[in-house]
Short mmCIF file of C-alpha atoms in Angstrom, two decimals:
data_model
loop_
_atom_site.label_atom_id
_atom_site.label_comp_id
_atom_site.label_asym_id
_atom_site.label_seq_id
_atom_site.Cartn_x
_atom_site.Cartn_y
_atom_site.Cartn_z
CA MET A 1 -120.61 -61.54 18.01
CA SER A 2 -123.15 -62.13 20.76
CA ASP A 3 -125.07 -65.39 20.94
CA ASP A 4 -128.24 -63.31 21.38
CA ASN A 5 -130.28 -62.70 18.26
CA TYR A 6 -133.14 -60.23 18.34
CA GLY A 7 -134.36 -61.04 14.83
CA LEU A 8 -137.42 -62.49 16.57
CA PRO A 9 -140.17 -61.70 17.25
CA ALA A 10 -140.89 -60.43 13.77
CA VAL A 11 -143.80 -59.49 11.54
CA SER A 12 -144.21 -60.71 7.98
CA LEU A 13 -144.14 -58.18 5.16
CA GLY A 14 -144.76 -60.94 2.63
CA PRO A 15 -141.41 -61.61 1.00
CA VAL A 16 -139.41 -60.74 4.14
CA SER A 17 -139.81 -60.73 7.92
CA MET A 18 -139.31 -57.46 9.81
CA PRO A 19 -137.96 -57.82 13.36
CA LEU A 20 -140.13 -55.98 15.87
CA LEU A 21 -136.97 -54.56 17.46
CA GLY A 22 -134.99 -52.20 15.28
CA PHE A 23 -132.00 -49.98 15.92
CA GLY A 24 -132.79 -46.34 15.21
CA THR A 25 -130.00 -44.07 13.95
CA TRP A 26 -131.63 -40.64 13.73
CA GLN A 27 -129.28 -37.89 14.95
CA ILE A 28 -126.27 -40.22 15.09
CA SER A 29 -123.56 -38.71 12.89
CA ASP A 30 -121.86 -40.63 10.11
CA ASP A 31 -118.66 -40.58 12.16
CA ASP A 32 -120.33 -42.05 15.24
CA VAL A 33 -122.85 -44.40 13.67
CA THR A 34 -120.34 -47.07 12.65
CA ALA A 35 -119.44 -47.83 16.26
CA ALA A 36 -123.05 -47.59 17.44
CA VAL A 37 -124.34 -49.95 14.75
CA GLY A 38 -121.40 -52.26 15.38
CA THR A 39 -122.43 -52.47 19.03
CA ALA A 40 -126.06 -53.06 18.05
CA LEU A 41 -125.17 -55.89 15.69
CA GLU A 42 -122.83 -57.38 18.29
CA THR A 43 -125.69 -57.21 20.81
CA GLY A 44 -127.97 -59.11 18.44
CA TYR A 45 -130.05 -56.45 16.69
CA ARG A 46 -130.97 -57.63 13.21
CA HIS A 47 -132.92 -54.58 12.02
CA LEU A 48 -131.34 -51.20 11.23
CA ASP A 49 -133.26 -48.01 10.43
CA THR A 50 -131.73 -45.06 8.59
CA ALA A 51 -132.71 -42.45 6.00
CA THR A 52 -131.11 -40.39 3.27
CA GLY A 53 -131.87 -37.37 5.43
CA TYR A 54 -129.88 -38.73 8.36
CA GLY A 55 -126.62 -38.44 6.43
CA ASN A 56 -125.23 -41.63 7.99
CA GLU A 57 -125.83 -44.37 5.42
CA ALA A 58 -122.14 -44.65 4.58
CA GLY A 59 -121.24 -45.16 8.23
CA ILE A 60 -123.86 -47.86 8.52
CA GLY A 61 -122.45 -49.48 5.41
CA ARG A 62 -119.05 -49.63 7.08
CA ALA A 63 -120.57 -51.31 10.14
CA LEU A 64 -122.40 -53.86 8.02
CA ALA A 65 -119.24 -54.71 6.11
CA ALA A 66 -117.24 -55.11 9.30
CA ALA A 67 -119.87 -57.31 10.98
CA GLY A 68 -119.65 -59.94 8.27
CA LEU A 69 -123.23 -61.10 8.72
CA ALA A 70 -125.12 -62.77 5.89
CA ARG A 71 -127.19 -60.23 3.97
CA GLU A 72 -130.42 -62.07 4.67
CA ASP A 73 -129.77 -61.91 8.41
CA VAL A 74 -130.05 -58.10 8.68
CA PHE A 75 -133.19 -56.13 7.82
CA VAL A 76 -132.26 -52.66 6.55
CA THR A 77 -134.63 -49.69 6.13
CA THR A 78 -133.86 -46.35 4.52
CA LYS A 79 -136.11 -43.48 3.49
CA LEU A 80 -136.73 -41.13 0.59
CA PRO A 81 -136.71 -37.42 1.50
CA PRO A 82 -140.05 -35.78 0.71
CA ASP A 83 -138.40 -33.22 -1.58
CA HIS A 84 -136.77 -35.88 -3.78
CA GLY A 85 -139.79 -36.37 -6.01
CA GLY A 86 -138.47 -36.79 -9.55
CA ARG A 87 -135.19 -38.15 -8.17
CA GLU A 88 -136.49 -41.36 -6.65
CA ARG A 89 -134.30 -43.77 -8.64
CA GLN A 90 -131.18 -41.66 -8.19
CA THR A 91 -131.83 -41.45 -4.46
CA ILE A 92 -132.24 -45.17 -3.85
CA GLU A 93 -129.21 -45.98 -6.00
CA GLU A 94 -127.12 -43.53 -3.98
CA SER A 95 -128.42 -45.08 -0.75
CA LEU A 96 -127.49 -48.57 -1.91
CA THR A 97 -123.99 -47.42 -2.85
CA LYS A 98 -123.44 -45.84 0.57
CA LEU A 99 -124.86 -48.84 2.42
CA GLY A 100 -122.84 -51.26 0.29
CA LEU A 101 -125.96 -53.26 -0.54
CA ASP A 102 -127.68 -54.40 -3.72
CA HIS A 103 -131.11 -53.88 -2.15
CA VAL A 104 -132.75 -52.66 1.05
CA ASP A 105 -135.50 -54.58 2.78
CA LEU A 106 -137.75 -51.56 3.22
CA TRP A 107 -137.84 -48.15 1.55
CA LEU A 108 -140.14 -45.51 3.00
CA VAL A 109 -141.35 -42.13 1.78
CA HIS A 110 -140.09 -40.18 4.78
CA TRP A 111 -142.88 -37.56 4.97
CA PRO A 112 -145.81 -36.76 2.68
CA PRO A 113 -144.18 -34.54 0.00
CA GLY A 114 -145.41 -31.01 0.51
CA GLY A 115 -147.89 -32.40 3.01
CA GLU A 116 -149.68 -34.27 0.20
CA ALA A 117 -150.06 -37.99 -0.47
CA ALA A 118 -148.13 -37.59 -3.78
CA PRO A 119 -149.16 -40.76 -5.62
CA GLU A 120 -146.70 -39.91 -8.40
CA VAL A 121 -143.85 -40.31 -5.91
CA TRP A 122 -145.36 -43.51 -4.56
CA GLN A 123 -145.55 -44.86 -8.11
CA GLU A 124 -141.78 -44.45 -8.49
CA VAL A 125 -141.14 -46.06 -5.11
CA VAL A 126 -143.22 -49.06 -6.21
CA ARG A 127 -141.31 -49.15 -9.49
CA ALA A 128 -138.04 -49.46 -7.56
CA GLN A 129 -139.56 -52.41 -5.73
CA GLN A 130 -140.62 -54.01 -9.01
CA ASP A 131 -137.06 -53.60 -10.28
CA GLY A 132 -135.58 -55.35 -7.26
CA LEU A 133 -133.83 -52.42 -5.62
CA VAL A 134 -136.06 -52.73 -2.53
CA THR A 135 -137.99 -55.69 -1.17
CA SER A 136 -140.85 -53.89 0.56
CA VAL A 137 -142.12 -50.32 0.35
CA GLY A 138 -143.91 -48.10 2.79
CA VAL A 139 -144.44 -44.61 4.11
CA SER A 140 -143.70 -42.58 7.20
CA ASN A 141 -145.87 -39.95 8.89
CA TYR A 142 -148.83 -40.56 6.53
CA SER A 143 -152.46 -40.28 7.61
CA LEU A 144 -154.94 -43.06 6.91
CA ALA A 145 -156.56 -40.88 4.25
CA GLN A 146 -153.21 -40.37 2.51
CA ILE A 147 -152.55 -44.11 2.61
CA ASP A 148 -155.93 -44.71 0.99
CA GLU A 149 -155.16 -42.12 -1.69
CA ILE A 150 -151.85 -43.64 -2.80
CA THR A 151 -153.23 -47.17 -2.61
CA ALA A 152 -156.19 -46.28 -4.83
CA ALA A 153 -154.01 -44.40 -7.31
CA VAL A 154 -151.21 -46.94 -7.70
CA GLY A 155 -152.88 -50.20 -6.74
CA VAL A 156 -150.25 -51.06 -4.13
CA ALA A 157 -150.68 -50.43 -0.41
CA PRO A 158 -147.69 -49.51 1.74
CA ALA A 159 -146.42 -52.38 3.85
CA VAL A 160 -145.51 -50.10 6.75
CA ASN A 161 -146.37 -46.69 8.17
CA GLN A 162 -143.59 -45.44 10.46
CA ILE A 163 -144.99 -42.85 12.87
CA LYS A 164 -144.08 -41.21 16.15
CA TRP A 165 -145.49 -43.59 18.74
CA GLY A 166 -145.51 -44.45 22.40
CA PRO A 167 -147.94 -44.96 25.29
CA LEU A 168 -148.98 -41.31 25.39
CA LEU A 169 -149.78 -41.39 21.66
CA TYR A 170 -151.58 -44.74 21.71
CA ASP A 171 -154.71 -44.44 19.57
CA VAL A 172 -156.95 -47.46 19.02
CA ALA A 173 -158.48 -45.90 15.89
CA GLU A 174 -155.02 -45.55 14.33
CA VAL A 175 -154.06 -49.09 15.31
CA ASP A 176 -157.28 -50.55 13.92
CA GLY A 177 -157.16 -48.39 10.79
CA LEU A 178 -153.69 -49.57 9.85
CA ARG A 179 -154.52 -53.18 10.67
CA GLU A 180 -157.64 -53.07 8.49
CA ARG A 181 -155.48 -51.84 5.60
CA GLY A 182 -152.83 -54.50 6.15
CA VAL A 183 -150.25 -51.86 7.08
CA VAL A 184 -147.71 -52.57 9.83
CA LEU A 185 -147.39 -49.89 12.51
CA GLU A 186 -143.77 -48.97 13.21
CA GLY A 187 -143.09 -46.51 16.03
CA TYR A 188 -140.20 -44.07 16.23
CA SER A 189 -139.05 -41.95 19.19
CA PRO A 190 -140.74 -44.36 21.62
CA LEU A 191 -138.91 -43.02 24.66
CA LYS A 192 -139.11 -39.35 23.74
CA ALA A 193 -142.85 -39.80 23.27
CA THR A 194 -143.24 -41.08 26.83
CA ASP A 195 -143.17 -39.71 30.37
CA LEU A 196 -140.65 -42.15 31.82
CA ASP A 197 -141.34 -40.78 35.31
CA ASP A 198 -144.96 -41.89 35.21
CA PRO A 199 -145.72 -43.98 38.31
CA VAL A 200 -147.58 -46.60 36.26
CA LEU A 201 -144.43 -47.34 34.28
CA GLY A 202 -142.35 -47.18 37.44
CA GLY A 203 -144.57 -49.69 39.21
CA ILE A 204 -144.50 -52.17 36.33
CA ALA A 205 -140.76 -51.73 36.00
CA ALA A 206 -140.27 -52.50 39.69
CA GLU A 207 -142.33 -55.68 39.35
CA HIS A 208 -139.99 -56.96 36.63
CA GLY A 209 -136.74 -55.51 37.94
CA VAL A 210 -136.27 -53.40 34.81
CA THR A 211 -136.39 -49.71 33.86
CA PRO A 212 -139.43 -47.72 32.70
CA ALA A 213 -137.76 -47.35 29.29
CA GLN A 214 -137.60 -51.13 29.00
CA VAL A 215 -141.29 -51.36 29.90
CA VAL A 216 -142.13 -48.98 27.04
CA ILE A 217 -140.21 -51.11 24.54
CA ALA A 218 -141.78 -54.30 25.92
CA TRP A 219 -145.22 -52.68 25.55
CA HIS A 220 -144.60 -52.12 21.84
CA VAL A 221 -143.57 -55.72 21.35
CA ALA A 222 -146.54 -57.03 23.34
CA HIS A 223 -148.84 -55.19 20.92
CA GLY A 224 -146.93 -56.38 17.85
CA PHE A 225 -145.75 -52.84 17.02
CA VAL A 226 -142.31 -52.46 15.46
CA VAL A 227 -140.14 -50.23 17.66
CA ILE A 228 -136.83 -48.53 16.84
CA PRO A 229 -135.23 -47.05 19.98
CA LYS A 230 -132.04 -45.07 19.40
CA SER A 231 -128.95 -44.69 21.54
CA SER A 232 -125.22 -44.43 20.94
CA ARG A 233 -124.41 -45.57 24.49
CA PRO A 234 -123.50 -49.28 24.60
CA GLU A 235 -125.23 -49.93 27.92
CA ARG A 236 -128.51 -48.48 26.63
CA ILE A 237 -128.23 -50.27 23.30
CA ILE A 238 -128.01 -53.52 25.26
CA ALA A 239 -130.79 -52.62 27.72
CA ASN A 240 -133.16 -51.64 24.92
CA ALA A 241 -132.63 -55.02 23.27
CA GLU A 242 -133.16 -56.95 26.48
CA ALA A 243 -136.52 -55.20 26.89
CA VAL A 244 -137.93 -57.34 24.08
CA ARG A 245 -137.94 -60.28 26.48
CA VAL A 246 -139.70 -58.56 29.38
CA PRO A 247 -142.93 -60.60 29.81
CA LEU A 248 -145.65 -58.02 30.44
CA THR A 249 -149.00 -59.39 31.55
CA VAL A 250 -152.24 -58.49 29.79
CA GLU A 251 -153.15 -56.31 32.75
CA GLN A 252 -149.82 -54.48 32.59
CA VAL A 253 -150.20 -53.83 28.85
CA GLU A 254 -153.70 -52.44 29.47
CA ALA A 255 -152.36 -50.23 32.26
CA VAL A 256 -149.79 -48.75 29.86
CA ASP A 257 -152.52 -48.33 27.23
CA GLY A 258 -154.36 -46.21 29.79
CA LEU A 259 -151.60 -43.58 29.72
CA ALA A 260 -152.79 -42.41 26.29
CA ARG A 261 -153.73 -38.76 26.10
CA GLY A 262 -156.18 -39.39 23.25
#
């Protein structure tokens, strides 16, 4: 196991801290994910992101078991498919069995069910939290209005909203809206949502002796956004982690902000 530990920096979700760097596993098959997650954990990642819909929870469970890390040292997220309303408890119990865990740190509603806020689904997600199956609860791909609707209906705000995010998608109104509601912004597909050939990124990368992809990840961390880059290639898994420690200046962060297409 590497001496590096990327559990920090982190953001508090109340009962648990969520590392700003996570390892994304979307589109990594169950057969391949065990090795990829094993490499990530060896590298020092301490935050894993999966979903029922990814079909790879069992493979991640095998990697967790093989790593032998203390449960409290790894933050694990999974997600409820939007069409599993009415099967919330069954779904999280199946996820826990596959992952080999007695709880996950964060459970998200993966998309608004049927495009709607679905407070009845959110109520069941909160109930799973109250029963100790999950530590924190949140949503993914929800609008601010939908977050307000489920919060008003159930009395519990989501801890996190996981959305597609990157410099091109940077939106101050979204950032401020989530912050005002006490909701952590977590970005997925950070590299796919970016033009890595942009000369602004290239110039900043050259100044630090890193790649444009590493600048994008460092930009997320500089803002306090959670970021979950995905790769199954060991060299990229390592490079993505090292990006957390790239010290962007205020001026460089603002230059990346300026790439937003609004």
